[in-house]
Amino acid sequence: MIKPFRARNPIAVGLVGATVMIALFLGALNWDRLPLVAGGQTYTAEFAEAAGLAAGDDVLVAGVEVGEVTDVALDTDRVVARFSVEDDVWVGDKSVAAITIKTALGQKSLSLDPLGSAELDPGERIPMERSVTPFDINDAFDELAVVFGEIDTEQLAEAFDTMAETFSSSTPEDVRASFEGLSDFSRTISERDEELAELLSNTNEISGTLAEHNEQFEALIGDGSTLLAELEDRRDAIGELLSGAREMSSQLSGLVEDNEEEIGPMLEQLDRVTVVLERNQRHLNESLELAGPFYRMMGDTVSARGWIDSYICGLVDGGDASCVPPRSGGG
């Protein structure tokens, strides 16, 4: 018999509910990695070194993004990179995997060259014999700095001087000049030892600064690409607008040509109506100019007194030619 919900142990119910909620939360965060949900096929490749490749980097085939790197781990003397590709991407049993530099700031990607006559078994690895790692200029500068730091420049200069003196008397002129040039070169290196060390140190600092601001530079480049795309869209929209305007102009020209007999008299009538309106507007302006003083005087009269006196001259023929109003009695 099933117990009612109220009869159950609330602590056990709470623990089960919390466990289910945590499982659902973790499943939502890793939804694309679940075996029954995640699409595509997973493969593995071996490399001599990671070369900056990390999980989340893109997987490219012929420059087109087809997947991403899911894991990079060390396996004894080699690095193993696991990556997933889309279902419709074919990976041959002789495919070559290469770690390539995707951006100028050093972001890496895994490039596949799908070769072979049969499809690669997901359980088999792409061996190091068919994998390639990039040449990293930052590492090269670091190694160069170490090499220059270990050189005894004073001893090198003395060696070149001794060699030049030895061959100065018993060698041809061109060989002697070559050794003298080497001697001058070694002496220059010896004199500029500190400056060269500072230059290499500054190079390392610049490389480190660029690496620290990698995301900002990527965002800047991405924003620039977005701006260029928006400008291109606006250019296309303006082009379509101009094309539509040209088409409308052509249609209006054809309409005028087809209806020239009807449009001509209509325009003449419109011109006459415009002339009449302009004349009436001029008359209205004159009327308003004449009525302005009257209404201003009427307003002053009403506001200053408790009555209104009005005098209309010439309304009735009284035999008096004068239109001077009589003095008001104020009533």
Short mmCIF file of C-alpha atoms in Angstrom, two decimals:
data_model
loop_
_atom_site.label_atom_id
_atom_site.label_comp_id
_atom_site.label_asym_id
_atom_site.label_seq_id
_atom_site.Cartn_x
_atom_site.Cartn_y
_atom_site.Cartn_z
CA MET A 1 0.00 0.00 0.00
CA ILE A 2 1.35 3.43 -0.98
CA LYS A 3 1.78 5.84 1.88
CA PRO A 4 0.22 9.26 1.49
CA PHE A 5 2.65 12.13 0.98
CA ARG A 6 2.00 13.61 4.43
CA ALA A 7 2.83 10.28 6.09
CA ARG A 8 6.33 10.13 4.55
CA ASN A 9 9.50 11.14 6.37
CA PRO A 10 10.05 14.83 5.48
CA ILE A 11 13.85 14.54 5.92
CA ALA A 12 14.09 11.68 3.41
CA VAL A 13 11.80 13.49 1.00
CA GLY A 14 13.91 16.65 1.30
CA LEU A 15 17.18 14.77 0.66
CA VAL A 16 15.75 13.02 -2.40
CA GLY A 17 14.36 16.29 -3.73
CA ALA A 18 17.67 18.12 -3.19
CA THR A 19 19.58 15.30 -4.93
CA VAL A 20 17.24 15.43 -7.92
CA MET A 21 17.56 19.24 -8.15
CA ILE A 22 21.38 19.06 -8.03
CA ALA A 23 21.38 16.35 -10.71
CA LEU A 24 19.10 18.42 -12.94
CA PHE A 25 21.27 21.52 -12.42
CA LEU A 26 24.49 19.67 -13.32
CA GLY A 27 22.78 18.08 -16.29
CA ALA A 28 21.67 21.48 -17.56
CA LEU A 29 25.21 22.86 -17.28
CA ASN A 30 26.66 19.88 -19.17
CA TRP A 31 23.72 19.28 -21.51
CA ASP A 32 25.83 19.16 -24.66
CA ARG A 33 28.23 16.63 -23.09
CA LEU A 34 25.64 14.03 -22.11
CA PRO A 35 26.09 10.79 -24.09
CA LEU A 36 22.47 10.59 -25.19
CA VAL A 37 22.20 14.29 -26.05
CA ALA A 38 25.53 15.42 -27.43
CA GLY A 39 25.75 15.15 -31.20
CA GLY A 40 28.74 14.29 -33.34
CA GLN A 41 31.57 11.80 -33.01
CA THR A 42 34.57 11.93 -30.68
CA TYR A 43 38.12 11.18 -31.80
CA THR A 44 41.57 11.28 -30.18
CA ALA A 45 44.92 12.54 -31.49
CA GLU A 46 48.44 12.34 -30.06
CA PHE A 47 50.87 15.26 -30.14
CA ALA A 48 54.47 15.75 -29.06
CA GLU A 49 53.42 18.85 -27.08
CA ALA A 50 50.24 20.79 -26.31
CA ALA A 51 51.53 24.00 -27.96
CA GLY A 52 48.84 26.05 -26.22
CA LEU A 53 45.88 23.92 -27.35
CA ALA A 54 43.08 23.87 -24.77
CA ALA A 55 39.57 22.56 -24.31
CA GLY A 56 37.04 24.69 -26.14
CA ASP A 57 39.31 25.49 -29.10
CA ASP A 58 37.83 25.03 -32.56
CA VAL A 59 38.29 21.99 -34.80
CA LEU A 60 38.68 22.98 -38.46
CA VAL A 61 38.47 21.08 -41.74
CA ALA A 62 39.62 23.11 -44.75
CA GLY A 63 39.23 26.24 -42.62
CA VAL A 64 35.60 25.50 -41.69
CA GLU A 65 34.63 25.01 -38.05
CA VAL A 66 33.25 21.48 -37.60
CA GLY A 67 33.66 20.84 -33.86
CA GLU A 68 35.67 21.65 -30.77
CA VAL A 69 38.39 20.26 -28.53
CA THR A 70 36.86 18.62 -25.46
CA ASP A 71 39.97 17.67 -23.45
CA VAL A 72 43.77 18.00 -23.52
CA ALA A 73 45.75 15.76 -21.14
CA LEU A 74 49.27 14.38 -20.69
CA ASP A 75 49.75 10.66 -21.37
CA THR A 76 53.30 9.54 -20.43
CA ASP A 77 55.58 11.18 -23.01
CA ARG A 78 52.89 12.66 -25.23
CA VAL A 79 49.82 14.88 -25.16
CA VAL A 80 46.41 13.42 -25.96
CA ALA A 81 43.73 15.72 -27.34
CA ARG A 82 40.12 14.59 -27.54
CA PHE A 83 37.82 16.41 -29.92
CA SER A 84 34.32 16.06 -31.31
CA VAL A 85 33.15 16.72 -34.86
CA GLU A 86 29.72 16.95 -36.45
CA ASP A 87 27.97 13.82 -37.67
CA ASP A 88 28.27 14.70 -41.35
CA VAL A 89 32.07 15.21 -41.19
CA TRP A 90 34.05 12.27 -42.57
CA VAL A 91 37.38 11.44 -40.85
CA GLY A 92 39.58 8.91 -42.67
CA ASP A 93 41.88 6.31 -41.16
CA LYS A 94 44.94 8.19 -42.53
CA SER A 95 43.86 11.63 -41.36
CA VAL A 96 46.46 14.15 -40.23
CA ALA A 97 45.88 16.36 -37.16
CA ALA A 98 47.75 19.63 -36.70
CA ILE A 99 47.75 22.30 -34.00
CA THR A 100 47.55 25.58 -35.90
CA ILE A 101 47.63 29.23 -34.90
CA LYS A 102 44.13 30.64 -35.46
CA THR A 103 44.73 34.31 -34.66
CA ALA A 104 47.67 36.68 -34.65
CA LEU A 105 47.45 36.80 -30.86
CA GLY A 106 48.29 33.12 -30.51
CA GLN A 107 44.92 31.41 -30.15
CA LYS A 108 45.19 27.80 -31.30
CA SER A 109 42.90 25.44 -33.19
CA LEU A 110 43.03 21.79 -34.25
CA SER A 111 43.04 21.35 -38.03
CA LEU A 112 42.13 18.02 -39.61
CA ASP A 113 43.17 16.78 -43.04
CA PRO A 114 40.77 13.85 -43.63
CA LEU A 115 42.77 11.25 -45.59
CA GLY A 116 42.43 7.54 -46.16
CA SER A 117 40.08 5.10 -47.85
CA ALA A 118 38.16 3.96 -44.75
CA GLU A 119 36.56 5.83 -41.88
CA LEU A 120 38.62 6.22 -38.72
CA ASP A 121 37.53 4.07 -35.79
CA PRO A 122 36.68 6.42 -32.87
CA GLY A 123 38.50 4.02 -30.55
CA GLU A 124 41.80 4.45 -32.43
CA ARG A 125 44.11 7.41 -31.96
CA ILE A 126 45.70 9.56 -34.61
CA PRO A 127 49.38 8.80 -33.82
CA MET A 128 52.18 11.33 -33.44
CA GLU A 129 53.51 10.25 -36.85
CA ARG A 130 50.46 11.94 -38.37
CA SER A 131 50.29 14.98 -36.06
CA VAL A 132 51.97 18.38 -36.36
CA THR A 133 52.69 21.05 -33.73
CA PRO A 134 53.26 24.73 -34.61
CA PHE A 135 56.36 26.84 -34.24
CA ASP A 136 55.72 29.25 -31.36
CA ILE A 137 57.58 32.55 -31.76
CA ASN A 138 57.23 33.36 -28.06
CA ASP A 139 59.01 30.14 -27.11
CA ALA A 140 61.67 30.88 -29.73
CA PHE A 141 62.36 34.31 -28.22
CA ASP A 142 62.55 32.76 -24.77
CA GLU A 143 65.09 30.20 -25.96
CA LEU A 144 67.04 32.90 -27.80
CA ALA A 145 67.20 34.97 -24.62
CA VAL A 146 68.54 31.98 -22.69
CA VAL A 147 71.17 31.25 -25.37
CA PHE A 148 72.37 34.85 -25.51
CA GLY A 149 72.48 34.98 -21.75
CA GLU A 150 74.83 32.00 -21.59
CA ILE A 151 77.32 33.41 -24.14
CA ASP A 152 80.51 34.86 -22.66
CA THR A 153 80.78 37.85 -24.96
CA GLU A 154 84.19 39.00 -23.68
CA GLN A 155 85.71 35.58 -24.29
CA LEU A 156 84.10 35.45 -27.72
CA ALA A 157 85.58 38.84 -28.59
CA GLU A 158 89.04 37.72 -27.45
CA ALA A 159 88.76 34.56 -29.55
CA PHE A 160 87.88 36.53 -32.67
CA ASP A 161 90.71 39.00 -31.99
CA THR A 162 93.21 36.16 -31.62
CA MET A 163 91.97 34.53 -34.82
CA ALA A 164 92.23 37.81 -36.71
CA GLU A 165 95.79 38.43 -35.47
CA THR A 166 96.81 34.88 -36.38
CA PHE A 167 95.61 35.15 -39.96
CA SER A 168 96.56 38.82 -40.44
CA SER A 169 100.04 38.17 -41.85
CA SER A 170 99.76 34.85 -43.67
CA THR A 171 96.35 35.01 -45.32
CA PRO A 172 95.02 36.72 -48.45
CA GLU A 173 93.57 40.20 -48.21
CA ASP A 174 89.90 39.14 -48.55
CA VAL A 175 90.21 36.45 -45.83
CA ARG A 176 91.98 38.92 -43.53
CA ALA A 177 89.20 41.46 -44.09
CA SER A 178 86.61 38.80 -43.23
CA PHE A 179 88.27 38.00 -39.92
CA GLU A 180 88.70 41.67 -39.12
CA GLY A 181 84.99 42.10 -39.75
CA LEU A 182 84.23 39.20 -37.41
CA SER A 183 86.46 40.78 -34.80
CA ASP A 184 84.65 44.11 -35.10
CA PHE A 185 81.31 42.30 -34.94
CA SER A 186 82.27 40.41 -31.78
CA ARG A 187 83.55 43.62 -30.20
CA THR A 188 80.25 45.34 -31.02
CA ILE A 189 78.32 42.49 -29.43
CA SER A 190 80.51 42.72 -26.36
CA GLU A 191 79.92 46.47 -26.06
CA ARG A 192 76.16 46.13 -26.60
CA ASP A 193 75.72 43.10 -24.35
CA GLU A 194 73.54 44.90 -21.81
CA GLU A 195 71.46 46.58 -24.52
CA LEU A 196 70.82 43.24 -26.26
CA ALA A 197 69.81 41.66 -22.96
CA GLU A 198 67.43 44.56 -22.29
CA LEU A 199 65.99 44.23 -25.82
CA LEU A 200 65.29 40.52 -25.34
CA SER A 201 63.82 41.21 -21.91
CA ASN A 202 61.50 43.84 -23.39
CA THR A 203 60.51 41.38 -26.10
CA ASN A 204 59.52 38.86 -23.46
CA GLU A 205 57.52 41.52 -21.60
CA ILE A 206 55.69 42.50 -24.80
CA SER A 207 54.87 38.86 -25.51
CA GLY A 208 53.58 38.42 -21.97
CA THR A 209 51.47 41.58 -22.17
CA LEU A 210 49.91 40.46 -25.45
CA ALA A 211 49.16 37.07 -23.95
CA GLU A 212 47.51 38.67 -20.88
CA HIS A 213 45.28 40.87 -23.05
CA ASN A 214 44.44 38.15 -25.54
CA GLU A 215 40.71 38.27 -24.80
CA GLN A 216 40.57 42.07 -25.12
CA PHE A 217 42.31 41.97 -28.49
CA GLU A 218 39.98 39.20 -29.66
CA ALA A 219 36.96 41.23 -28.54
CA LEU A 220 38.33 44.29 -30.35
CA ILE A 221 38.83 42.31 -33.55
CA GLY A 222 35.39 40.75 -33.16
CA ASP A 223 33.76 44.19 -32.66
CA GLY A 224 35.57 45.46 -35.73
CA SER A 225 34.23 42.54 -37.75
CA THR A 226 30.71 43.26 -36.46
CA LEU A 227 31.06 46.93 -37.42
CA LEU A 228 32.26 46.04 -40.91
CA ALA A 229 29.37 43.58 -41.32
CA GLU A 230 26.88 46.26 -40.22
CA LEU A 231 28.40 48.77 -42.65
CA GLU A 232 28.17 46.20 -45.42
CA ASP A 233 24.49 45.60 -44.59
CA ARG A 234 23.83 49.36 -44.62
CA ARG A 235 25.62 49.63 -47.96
CA ASP A 236 23.43 46.88 -49.41
CA ALA A 237 20.30 48.56 -48.02
CA ILE A 238 21.28 51.91 -49.54
CA GLY A 239 22.02 50.17 -52.84
CA GLU A 240 18.57 48.58 -52.82
CA LEU A 241 17.01 51.97 -51.97
CA LEU A 242 18.78 53.66 -54.88
CA SER A 243 17.78 50.84 -57.19
CA GLY A 244 14.14 51.21 -56.09
CA ALA A 245 14.34 54.99 -56.57
CA ARG A 246 15.67 54.53 -60.10
CA GLU A 247 12.91 52.06 -60.88
CA MET A 248 10.25 54.38 -59.44
CA SER A 249 11.65 57.30 -61.45
CA SER A 250 11.48 55.21 -64.60
CA GLN A 251 7.90 54.22 -63.86
CA LEU A 252 6.90 57.85 -63.12
CA SER A 253 8.50 58.97 -66.37
CA GLY A 254 6.50 56.36 -68.24
CA LEU A 255 3.33 57.39 -66.39
CA VAL A 256 3.83 61.05 -67.34
CA GLU A 257 4.47 60.15 -70.95
CA ASP A 258 1.37 57.93 -71.12
CA ASN A 259 -0.92 60.52 -69.47
CA GLU A 260 0.61 63.74 -70.76
CA GLU A 261 -2.69 64.96 -72.29
CA GLU A 262 -4.57 64.58 -68.99
CA ILE A 263 -1.79 65.77 -66.71
CA GLY A 264 -1.11 68.96 -68.73
CA PRO A 265 -4.56 70.58 -68.25
CA MET A 266 -4.60 69.38 -64.63
CA LEU A 267 -1.35 71.19 -63.94
CA GLU A 268 -2.67 74.35 -65.60
CA GLN A 269 -5.79 74.30 -63.40
CA LEU A 270 -3.64 73.70 -60.35
CA ASP A 271 -1.53 76.71 -61.31
CA ARG A 272 -4.64 78.92 -61.58
CA VAL A 273 -5.92 77.70 -58.22
CA THR A 274 -2.55 78.52 -56.71
CA VAL A 275 -2.70 82.06 -58.11
CA VAL A 276 -6.18 82.57 -56.60
CA LEU A 277 -5.06 81.26 -53.24
CA GLU A 278 -2.04 83.56 -53.24
CA ARG A 279 -4.26 86.57 -54.06
CA ASN A 280 -6.78 85.68 -51.32
CA GLN A 281 -3.96 85.18 -48.87
CA ARG A 282 -2.70 88.67 -49.64
CA HIS A 283 -6.18 90.10 -49.03
CA LEU A 284 -6.48 88.22 -45.74
CA ASN A 285 -3.14 89.60 -44.62
CA GLU A 286 -4.28 93.14 -45.41
CA SER A 287 -7.57 92.60 -43.49
CA LEU A 288 -5.70 91.35 -40.45
CA GLU A 289 -3.35 94.33 -40.56
CA LEU A 290 -6.34 96.73 -40.61
CA ALA A 291 -8.28 94.87 -37.90
CA GLY A 292 -5.33 94.77 -35.56
CA PRO A 293 -5.48 98.39 -34.30
CA PHE A 294 -9.29 98.21 -33.83
CA TYR A 295 -9.18 95.15 -31.62
CA ARG A 296 -6.22 96.54 -29.70
CA MET A 297 -8.12 99.80 -28.98
CA MET A 298 -11.26 97.81 -28.05
CA GLY A 299 -9.26 95.75 -25.59
CA ASP A 300 -7.77 98.84 -23.98
CA THR A 301 -11.25 100.41 -23.63
CA VAL A 302 -12.82 97.37 -21.98
CA SER A 303 -9.96 96.88 -19.58
CA ALA A 304 -9.80 100.53 -18.42
CA ARG A 305 -13.52 101.36 -17.94
CA GLY A 306 -16.79 99.82 -16.80
CA TRP A 307 -18.61 100.59 -20.10
CA ILE A 308 -18.05 100.72 -23.84
CA ASP A 309 -18.54 103.83 -25.99
CA SER A 310 -18.85 103.30 -29.70
CA TYR A 311 -19.36 105.82 -32.48
CA ILE A 312 -20.14 104.90 -36.09
CA CYS A 313 -19.79 107.79 -38.50
CA GLY A 314 -21.94 108.02 -41.61
CA LEU A 315 -24.40 105.25 -40.77
CA VAL A 316 -27.37 107.76 -40.88
CA ASP A 317 -27.35 110.93 -42.98
CA GLY A 318 -27.71 113.68 -40.41
CA GLY A 319 -26.57 116.52 -42.60
CA ASP A 320 -23.40 116.91 -40.62
CA ALA A 321 -20.32 116.30 -42.65
CA SER A 322 -18.17 116.07 -39.60
CA CYS A 323 -17.35 112.61 -38.23
CA VAL A 324 -15.94 113.89 -34.95
CA PRO A 325 -17.55 111.83 -32.16
CA PRO A 326 -19.38 113.74 -29.37
CA ARG A 327 -17.95 113.82 -25.91
CA SER A 328 -19.16 110.88 -23.89
CA GLY A 329 -21.11 111.42 -20.70
CA GLY A 330 -19.86 108.20 -19.20
CA GLY A 331 -23.05 106.19 -18.86
#
